[in-house]
PDB file of C-alpha atoms in Angstrom:
ATOM      1  CA  GLY X  18       0.000   0.000   0.000  1.00  0.00           C
ATOM      2  CA  GLU X  19       0.898   3.629  -0.016  1.00  0.00           C
ATOM      3  CA  SER X  20       3.439   4.848   2.450  1.00  0.00           C
ATOM      4  CA  VAL X  21       5.177   7.975   3.563  1.00  0.00           C
ATOM      5  CA  GLY X  22       8.348   7.584   5.549  1.00  0.00           C
ATOM      6  CA  LEU X  23      11.139   9.578   7.011  1.00  0.00           C
ATOM      7  CA  HIS X  24      14.748   8.557   6.692  1.00  0.00           C
ATOM      8  CA  LEU X  25      15.717   9.206  10.306  1.00  0.00           C
ATOM      9  CA  PRO X  26      13.536   8.818  13.395  1.00  0.00           C
ATOM     10  CA  THR X  27      15.744  11.221  15.374  1.00  0.00           C
ATOM     11  CA  LEU X  28      17.993  14.146  14.504  1.00  0.00           C
ATOM     12  CA  SER X  29      20.199  16.269  16.757  1.00  0.00           C
ATOM     13  CA  VAL X  30      21.592  19.610  15.612  1.00  0.00           C
ATOM     14  CA  GLN X  31      23.547  22.391  17.224  1.00  0.00           C
ATOM     15  CA  GLU X  32      21.726  25.640  17.864  1.00  0.00           C
ATOM     16  CA  GLY X  33      22.329  27.998  14.981  1.00  0.00           C
ATOM     17  CA  ASP X  34      23.025  25.240  12.454  1.00  0.00           C
ATOM     18  CA  ASN X  35      20.701  24.365   9.606  1.00  0.00           C
ATOM     19  CA  SER X  36      18.503  21.276   9.910  1.00  0.00           C
ATOM     20  CA  ILE X  37      17.426  19.009   7.084  1.00  0.00           C
ATOM     21  CA  ILE X  38      14.613  16.525   7.577  1.00  0.00           C
ATOM     22  CA  ASN X  39      13.852  14.088   4.791  1.00  0.00           C
ATOM     23  CA  CYS X  40      10.742  12.278   3.666  1.00  0.00           C
ATOM     24  CA  ALA X  41      10.029   9.694   0.975  1.00  0.00           C
ATOM     25  CA  TYR X  42       6.649   8.855  -0.489  1.00  0.00           C
ATOM     26  CA  SER X  43       5.557   5.885  -2.544  1.00  0.00           C
ATOM     27  CA  ASN X  44       2.667   7.083  -4.698  1.00  0.00           C
ATOM     28  CA  SER X  45       3.776   8.934  -7.818  1.00  0.00           C
ATOM     29  CA  ALA X  46       0.219  10.286  -8.157  1.00  0.00           C
ATOM     30  CA  SER X  47       0.630  12.350  -4.975  1.00  0.00           C
ATOM     31  CA  ASP X  48       0.197  15.994  -5.887  1.00  0.00           C
ATOM     32  CA  TYR X  49       0.224  17.900  -2.615  1.00  0.00           C
ATOM     33  CA  PHE X  50       2.644  17.693   0.292  1.00  0.00           C
ATOM     34  CA  ILE X  51       2.580  19.200   3.761  1.00  0.00           C
ATOM     35  CA  TRP X  52       5.058  19.491   6.611  1.00  0.00           C
ATOM     36  CA  TYR X  53       3.838  19.604  10.201  1.00  0.00           C
ATOM     37  CA  LYS X  54       5.534  20.315  13.534  1.00  0.00           C
ATOM     38  CA  GLN X  55       4.238  18.574  16.632  1.00  0.00           C
ATOM     39  CA  GLU X  56       5.338  19.475  20.127  1.00  0.00           C
ATOM     40  CA  SER X  57       4.954  16.957  22.906  1.00  0.00           C
ATOM     41  CA  GLY X  58       1.326  16.375  23.863  1.00  0.00           C
ATOM     42  CA  LYS X  59      -0.009  18.896  21.347  1.00  0.00           C
ATOM     43  CA  GLY X  60      -1.681  18.808  17.997  1.00  0.00           C
ATOM     44  CA  PRO X  61       0.345  19.158  14.783  1.00  0.00           C
ATOM     45  CA  GLN X  62       0.936  22.649  13.469  1.00  0.00           C
ATOM     46  CA  PHE X  63       1.117  23.424   9.768  1.00  0.00           C
ATOM     47  CA  ILE X  64       4.567  24.608   8.682  1.00  0.00           C
ATOM     48  CA  ILE X  65       4.646  24.723   4.906  1.00  0.00           C
ATOM     49  CA  ASP X  66       3.162  22.985   1.900  1.00  0.00           C
ATOM     50  CA  ILE X  67       4.062  22.435  -1.736  1.00  0.00           C
ATOM     51  CA  ARG X  68       2.250  21.283  -4.835  1.00  0.00           C
ATOM     52  CA  SER X  69       3.682  18.825  -7.306  1.00  0.00           C
ATOM     53  CA  ASN X  70       4.036  21.514  -9.979  1.00  0.00           C
ATOM     54  CA  MET X  71       6.724  23.163  -7.852  1.00  0.00           C
ATOM     55  CA  ASP X  72      10.125  21.933  -6.725  1.00  0.00           C
ATOM     56  CA  LYS X  73      10.866  24.511  -4.047  1.00  0.00           C
ATOM     57  CA  ARG X  74       8.934  26.734  -1.704  1.00  0.00           C
ATOM     58  CA  GLN X  75      10.207  29.029   1.001  1.00  0.00           C
ATOM     59  CA  GLY X  76       8.670  30.305   4.175  1.00  0.00           C
ATOM     60  CA  GLN X  77      10.027  32.054   7.216  1.00  0.00           C
ATOM     61  CA  ARG X  78      13.275  30.162   8.035  1.00  0.00           C
ATOM     62  CA  VAL X  79      11.917  27.041   6.323  1.00  0.00           C
ATOM     63  CA  THR X  80      12.286  25.689   2.816  1.00  0.00           C
ATOM     64  CA  VAL X  81      10.659  22.627   1.320  1.00  0.00           C
ATOM     65  CA  LEU X  82      12.264  20.864  -1.635  1.00  0.00           C
ATOM     66  CA  LEU X  83      10.402  18.350  -3.771  1.00  0.00           C
ATOM     67  CA  ASN X  84      12.069  15.850  -6.093  1.00  0.00           C
ATOM     68  CA  LYS X  85       9.333  14.023  -7.943  1.00  0.00           C
ATOM     69  CA  THR X  86      11.785  11.894  -9.885  1.00  0.00           C
ATOM     70  CA  VAL X  87      12.881  10.042  -6.767  1.00  0.00           C
ATOM     71  CA  LYS X  88       9.709  10.758  -4.781  1.00  0.00           C
ATOM     72  CA  HIS X  89      11.498  12.628  -2.051  1.00  0.00           C
ATOM     73  CA  LEU X  90      10.912  15.841  -0.179  1.00  0.00           C
ATOM     74  CA  SER X  91      12.876  17.618   2.462  1.00  0.00           C
ATOM     75  CA  LEU X  92      12.328  20.331   5.039  1.00  0.00           C
ATOM     76  CA  GLN X  93      15.187  22.700   5.695  1.00  0.00           C
ATOM     77  CA  ILE X  94      15.172  24.843   8.820  1.00  0.00           C
ATOM     78  CA  ALA X  95      17.657  27.693   8.828  1.00  0.00           C
ATOM     79  CA  ALA X  96      19.469  28.788  12.000  1.00  0.00           C
ATOM     80  CA  THR X  97      17.790  26.162  14.158  1.00  0.00           C
ATOM     81  CA  GLN X  98      16.615  27.385  17.545  1.00  0.00           C
ATOM     82  CA  PRO X  99      15.703  25.538  20.775  1.00  0.00           C
ATOM     83  CA  GLY X 100      12.046  26.267  20.062  1.00  0.00           C
ATOM     84  CA  ASP X 101      12.346  24.165  16.916  1.00  0.00           C
ATOM     85  CA  SER X 102      12.719  21.002  19.006  1.00  0.00           C
ATOM     86  CA  ALA X 103       9.710  18.856  18.130  1.00  0.00           C
ATOM     87  CA  VAL X 104       8.577  15.976  15.969  1.00  0.00           C
ATOM     88  CA  TYR X 105       8.309  16.843  12.284  1.00  0.00           C
ATOM     89  CA  PHE X 106       6.301  14.792   9.857  1.00  0.00           C
ATOM     90  CA  CYS X 107       5.322  15.029   6.271  1.00  0.00           C
ATOM     91  CA  ALA X 108       2.066  14.153   4.588  1.00  0.00           C
ATOM     92  CA  SER X 109       1.249  13.437   0.972  1.00  0.00           C
ATOM     93  CA  GLU X 110      -2.118  13.749  -0.692  1.00  0.00           C
ATOM     94  CA  THR X 111      -3.358  11.881  -3.729  1.00  0.00           C
ATOM     95  CA  SER X 112      -6.934  13.073  -3.522  1.00  0.00           C
ATOM     96  CA  TYR X 113      -9.014  15.187  -1.190  1.00  0.00           C
ATOM     97  CA  ASP X 114      -9.815  12.265   1.054  1.00  0.00           C
ATOM     98  CA  LYS X 115      -6.539  10.387   0.737  1.00  0.00           C
ATOM     99  CA  VAL X 116      -3.818  11.933   2.874  1.00  0.00           C
ATOM    100  CA  ILE X 117      -0.987   9.721   4.112  1.00  0.00           C
ATOM    101  CA  PHE X 118       1.104  10.819   7.091  1.00  0.00           C
ATOM    102  CA  GLY X 119       4.638   9.734   7.827  1.00  0.00           C
ATOM    103  CA  PRO X 120       5.784   8.573  11.300  1.00  0.00           C
ATOM    104  CA  GLY X 121       7.856  11.643  12.119  1.00  0.00           C
ATOM    105  CA  THR X 122      11.432  12.689  12.883  1.00  0.00           C
ATOM    106  CA  SER X 123      12.194  13.938  16.371  1.00  0.00           C
ATOM    107  CA  LEU X 124      14.439  17.005  16.157  1.00  0.00           C
ATOM    108  CA  SER X 125      16.548  17.905  19.193  1.00  0.00           C
ATOM    109  CA  VAL X 126      18.382  21.212  19.270  1.00  0.00           C
ATOM    110  CA  ILE X 127      21.553  21.268  21.360  1.00  0.00           C
ATOM    111  CA  PRO X 128      22.167  24.683  22.989  1.00  0.00           C
TER     112      PRO X 128
ATOM    113  CA  ASP D  30      -9.760  33.159  17.831  1.00  0.00           C
ATOM    114  CA  GLY D  31     -10.694  30.663  15.156  1.00  0.00           C
ATOM    115  CA  GLY D  32      -9.672  27.093  15.712  1.00  0.00           C
ATOM    116  CA  ILE D  33     -10.507  23.525  16.578  1.00  0.00           C
ATOM    117  CA  THR D  34     -11.389  22.651  20.159  1.00  0.00           C
ATOM    118  CA  GLN D  35     -11.127  19.112  21.432  1.00  0.00           C
ATOM    119  CA  SER D  36     -12.356  17.959  24.815  1.00  0.00           C
ATOM    120  CA  PRO D  37     -11.575  16.467  27.179  1.00  0.00           C
ATOM    121  CA  LYS D  38      -7.796  16.625  27.002  1.00  0.00           C
ATOM    122  CA  TYR D  39      -7.482  13.477  29.134  1.00  0.00           C
ATOM    123  CA  LEU D  40     -10.033  10.689  29.397  1.00  0.00           C
ATOM    124  CA  PHE D  41     -10.011   7.329  31.106  1.00  0.00           C
ATOM    125  CA  ARG D  42     -12.164   4.451  29.974  1.00  0.00           C
ATOM    126  CA  LYS D  43     -13.079   1.348  31.869  1.00  0.00           C
ATOM    127  CA  GLU D  44     -13.436  -1.981  30.134  1.00  0.00           C
ATOM    128  CA  GLY D  45     -16.801  -2.256  28.395  1.00  0.00           C
ATOM    129  CA  GLN D  46     -17.501   1.472  28.394  1.00  0.00           C
ATOM    130  CA  ASN D  47     -18.246   3.737  25.481  1.00  0.00           C
ATOM    131  CA  VAL D  48     -16.682   7.184  25.608  1.00  0.00           C
ATOM    132  CA  THR D  49     -17.200  10.226  23.404  1.00  0.00           C
ATOM    133  CA  LEU D  50     -14.563  12.744  22.367  1.00  0.00           C
ATOM    134  CA  SER D  51     -15.785  16.173  21.393  1.00  0.00           C
ATOM    135  CA  CYS D  52     -14.533  18.220  18.458  1.00  0.00           C
ATOM    136  CA  GLU D  53     -15.804  21.694  17.609  1.00  0.00           C
ATOM    137  CA  GLN D  54     -14.490  24.071  14.940  1.00  0.00           C
ATOM    138  CA  ASN D  55     -15.353  27.698  14.235  1.00  0.00           C
ATOM    139  CA  LEU D  56     -13.346  27.913  11.011  1.00  0.00           C
ATOM    140  CA  ASN D  57     -16.412  27.323   8.828  1.00  0.00           C
ATOM    141  CA  HIS D  58     -14.622  24.331   7.339  1.00  0.00           C
ATOM    142  CA  ASP D  59     -16.576  21.800   5.349  1.00  0.00           C
ATOM    143  CA  ALA D  60     -14.538  18.675   6.014  1.00  0.00           C
ATOM    144  CA  MET D  61     -13.667  17.215   9.399  1.00  0.00           C
ATOM    145  CA  TYR D  62     -11.491  14.250  10.307  1.00  0.00           C
ATOM    146  CA  TRP D  63     -10.573  12.008  13.209  1.00  0.00           C
ATOM    147  CA  TYR D  64      -7.084  10.514  13.407  1.00  0.00           C
ATOM    148  CA  ARG D  65      -5.457   8.177  15.848  1.00  0.00           C
ATOM    149  CA  GLN D  66      -1.790   8.587  16.769  1.00  0.00           C
ATOM    150  CA  ASP D  67       0.277   5.826  18.343  1.00  0.00           C
ATOM    151  CA  PRO D  68       3.958   6.176  19.329  1.00  0.00           C
ATOM    152  CA  GLY D  69       6.334   5.857  16.371  1.00  0.00           C
ATOM    153  CA  GLN D  70       3.540   5.671  13.825  1.00  0.00           C
ATOM    154  CA  GLY D  71       1.991   8.086  11.400  1.00  0.00           C
ATOM    155  CA  LEU D  72      -1.522   9.388  11.872  1.00  0.00           C
ATOM    156  CA  ARG D  73      -4.182   6.889  10.904  1.00  0.00           C
ATOM    157  CA  LEU D  74      -7.576   7.990   9.647  1.00  0.00           C
ATOM    158  CA  ILE D  75     -10.588   6.756  11.612  1.00  0.00           C
ATOM    159  CA  TYR D  76     -13.508   8.637  10.029  1.00  0.00           C
ATOM    160  CA  TYR D  77     -14.036  11.728   7.934  1.00  0.00           C
ATOM    161  CA  SER D  78     -16.963  13.891   6.922  1.00  0.00           C
ATOM    162  CA  GLN D  79     -17.143  16.268   3.983  1.00  0.00           C
ATOM    163  CA  ILE D  80     -20.639  17.619   4.620  1.00  0.00           C
ATOM    164  CA  VAL D  81     -23.263  17.634   7.329  1.00  0.00           C
ATOM    165  CA  ASN D  82     -25.112  14.346   7.845  1.00  0.00           C
ATOM    166  CA  ASP D  83     -22.564  12.414   5.815  1.00  0.00           C
ATOM    167  CA  PHE D  84     -19.379  10.618   6.877  1.00  0.00           C
ATOM    168  CA  GLN D  85     -17.064   7.941   5.569  1.00  0.00           C
ATOM    169  CA  LYS D  86     -14.964   5.228   7.188  1.00  0.00           C
ATOM    170  CA  GLY D  87     -11.238   5.664   7.181  1.00  0.00           C
ATOM    171  CA  ASP D  88      -8.557   3.013   7.460  1.00  0.00           C
ATOM    172  CA  ILE D  89      -9.250   1.970  11.076  1.00  0.00           C
ATOM    173  CA  ALA D  90     -12.977   2.627  11.664  1.00  0.00           C
ATOM    174  CA  GLU D  91     -13.762  -0.613  13.498  1.00  0.00           C
ATOM    175  CA  GLY D  92     -14.804   0.040  17.090  1.00  0.00           C
ATOM    176  CA  TYR D  93     -15.502   3.741  16.470  1.00  0.00           C
ATOM    177  CA  SER D  94     -18.566   5.754  15.500  1.00  0.00           C
ATOM    178  CA  VAL D  95     -19.188   9.391  14.573  1.00  0.00           C
ATOM    179  CA  SER D  96     -21.977  11.819  13.792  1.00  0.00           C
ATOM    180  CA  ARG D  97     -22.098  15.106  11.877  1.00  0.00           C
ATOM    181  CA  GLU D  98     -25.348  16.829  12.777  1.00  0.00           C
ATOM    182  CA  LYS D  99     -23.838  20.312  12.610  1.00  0.00           C
ATOM    183  CA  LYS D 100     -21.109  21.750  10.427  1.00  0.00           C
ATOM    184  CA  GLU D 101     -19.160  22.827  13.498  1.00  0.00           C
ATOM    185  CA  SER D 102     -19.243  19.539  15.390  1.00  0.00           C
ATOM    186  CA  PHE D 103     -17.850  16.052  14.735  1.00  0.00           C
ATOM    187  CA  PRO D 104     -17.853  13.918  17.900  1.00  0.00           C
ATOM    188  CA  LEU D 105     -16.116  10.548  18.015  1.00  0.00           C
ATOM    189  CA  THR D 106     -17.387   7.657  20.134  1.00  0.00           C
ATOM    190  CA  VAL D 107     -14.930   4.962  21.093  1.00  0.00           C
ATOM    191  CA  THR D 108     -17.039   1.881  21.690  1.00  0.00           C
ATOM    192  CA  SER D 109     -16.324  -1.182  23.778  1.00  0.00           C
ATOM    193  CA  ALA D 110     -15.694  -3.024  20.501  1.00  0.00           C
ATOM    194  CA  GLN D 111     -12.411  -1.133  20.116  1.00  0.00           C
ATOM    195  CA  LYS D 112     -10.017  -3.528  21.834  1.00  0.00           C
ATOM    196  CA  ASN D 113      -6.978  -1.300  22.007  1.00  0.00           C
ATOM    197  CA  PRO D 114      -8.265   2.255  22.402  1.00  0.00           C
ATOM    198  CA  THR D 115      -5.372   3.738  24.379  1.00  0.00           C
ATOM    199  CA  ALA D 116      -3.984   6.420  22.070  1.00  0.00           C
ATOM    200  CA  PHE D 117      -3.796  10.115  21.256  1.00  0.00           C
ATOM    201  CA  TYR D 118      -6.794  11.209  19.184  1.00  0.00           C
ATOM    202  CA  LEU D 119      -6.634  14.174  16.846  1.00  0.00           C
ATOM    203  CA  CYS D 120      -9.492  16.012  15.211  1.00  0.00           C
ATOM    204  CA  ALA D 121      -8.817  18.015  12.074  1.00  0.00           C
ATOM    205  CA  SER D 122     -10.645  20.114   9.524  1.00  0.00           C
ATOM    206  CA  ARG D 123     -10.099  21.691   6.144  1.00  0.00           C
ATOM    207  CA  THR D 124     -12.017  23.907   3.789  1.00  0.00           C
ATOM    208  CA  ASP D 125     -13.382  23.017   0.376  1.00  0.00           C
ATOM    209  CA  PRO D 126     -10.421  22.485  -2.000  1.00  0.00           C
ATOM    210  CA  ALA D 127     -12.293  24.468  -4.626  1.00  0.00           C
ATOM    211  CA  THR D 128     -11.224  27.523  -2.643  1.00  0.00           C
ATOM    212  CA  GLY D 129      -7.636  26.662  -3.511  1.00  0.00           C
ATOM    213  CA  VAL D 130      -6.671  26.194   0.123  1.00  0.00           C
ATOM    214  CA  ASN D 131      -5.879  22.607   1.074  1.00  0.00           C
ATOM    215  CA  THR D 132      -4.353  22.956   4.499  1.00  0.00           C
ATOM    216  CA  ILE D 133      -5.510  20.538   7.178  1.00  0.00           C
ATOM    217  CA  TYR D 134      -5.729  22.121  10.615  1.00  0.00           C
ATOM    218  CA  PHE D 135      -5.560  20.074  13.807  1.00  0.00           C
ATOM    219  CA  GLY D 136      -6.941  20.395  17.300  1.00  0.00           C
ATOM    220  CA  GLU D 137      -4.789  19.948  20.389  1.00  0.00           C
ATOM    221  CA  GLY D 138      -5.694  16.289  20.795  1.00  0.00           C
ATOM    222  CA  SER D 139      -7.265  14.058  23.418  1.00  0.00           C
ATOM    223  CA  TRP D 140      -5.489  11.352  25.366  1.00  0.00           C
ATOM    224  CA  LEU D 141      -7.579   8.250  25.974  1.00  0.00           C
ATOM    225  CA  THR D 142      -6.375   5.622  28.426  1.00  0.00           C
ATOM    226  CA  VAL D 143      -8.008   2.326  29.305  1.00  0.00           C
ATOM    227  CA  VAL D 144      -7.973   1.569  33.035  1.00  0.00           C
TER     228      VAL D 144
END
């Protein structure tokens, strides 16, 4: 079946460094992708999204890159801060009612 | 402020009991969803509803039931038929994709524990 997965379950980075979190998806028909941040015991928060007709989108300190050829997307966080410590997960959508969520990468920021 | 409100935050269920988790949104969103989150796993869809008085089963609907009598409300009942209900439950909503906005917004979640 369809799957969305992250390459690393945990990631530790030094404060001030850039973070890169990766995600792979299986369904080539996926046309919309979302990154979420989830702090412990809270609901996921939307970070950034990208459609399949784009290969890059930037937000405030975050950039999402999409490589449809290898079915891979990444989230880059610039100048990582302690407040960025959380679980990050990606989601891919094939249709309005078919959204697949990945298991998440836990990001720890070392002061 | 606009948002999705889930209650209660923490709930304990005894064996054989049915419990209901509340979800209310004031975002005027058409679609609402219930997801289950277990440690180390992605979110799994329980039920979703795109319009009032209509809902569809997701991937893990067995042991759960929902209703959608009002646009703002989408309560989830965890029945005694759900054998492993201990989990974090998330309610979500999104607007009609015809608006061009696809973002799914989540509530703060409800923890359900079987005692």
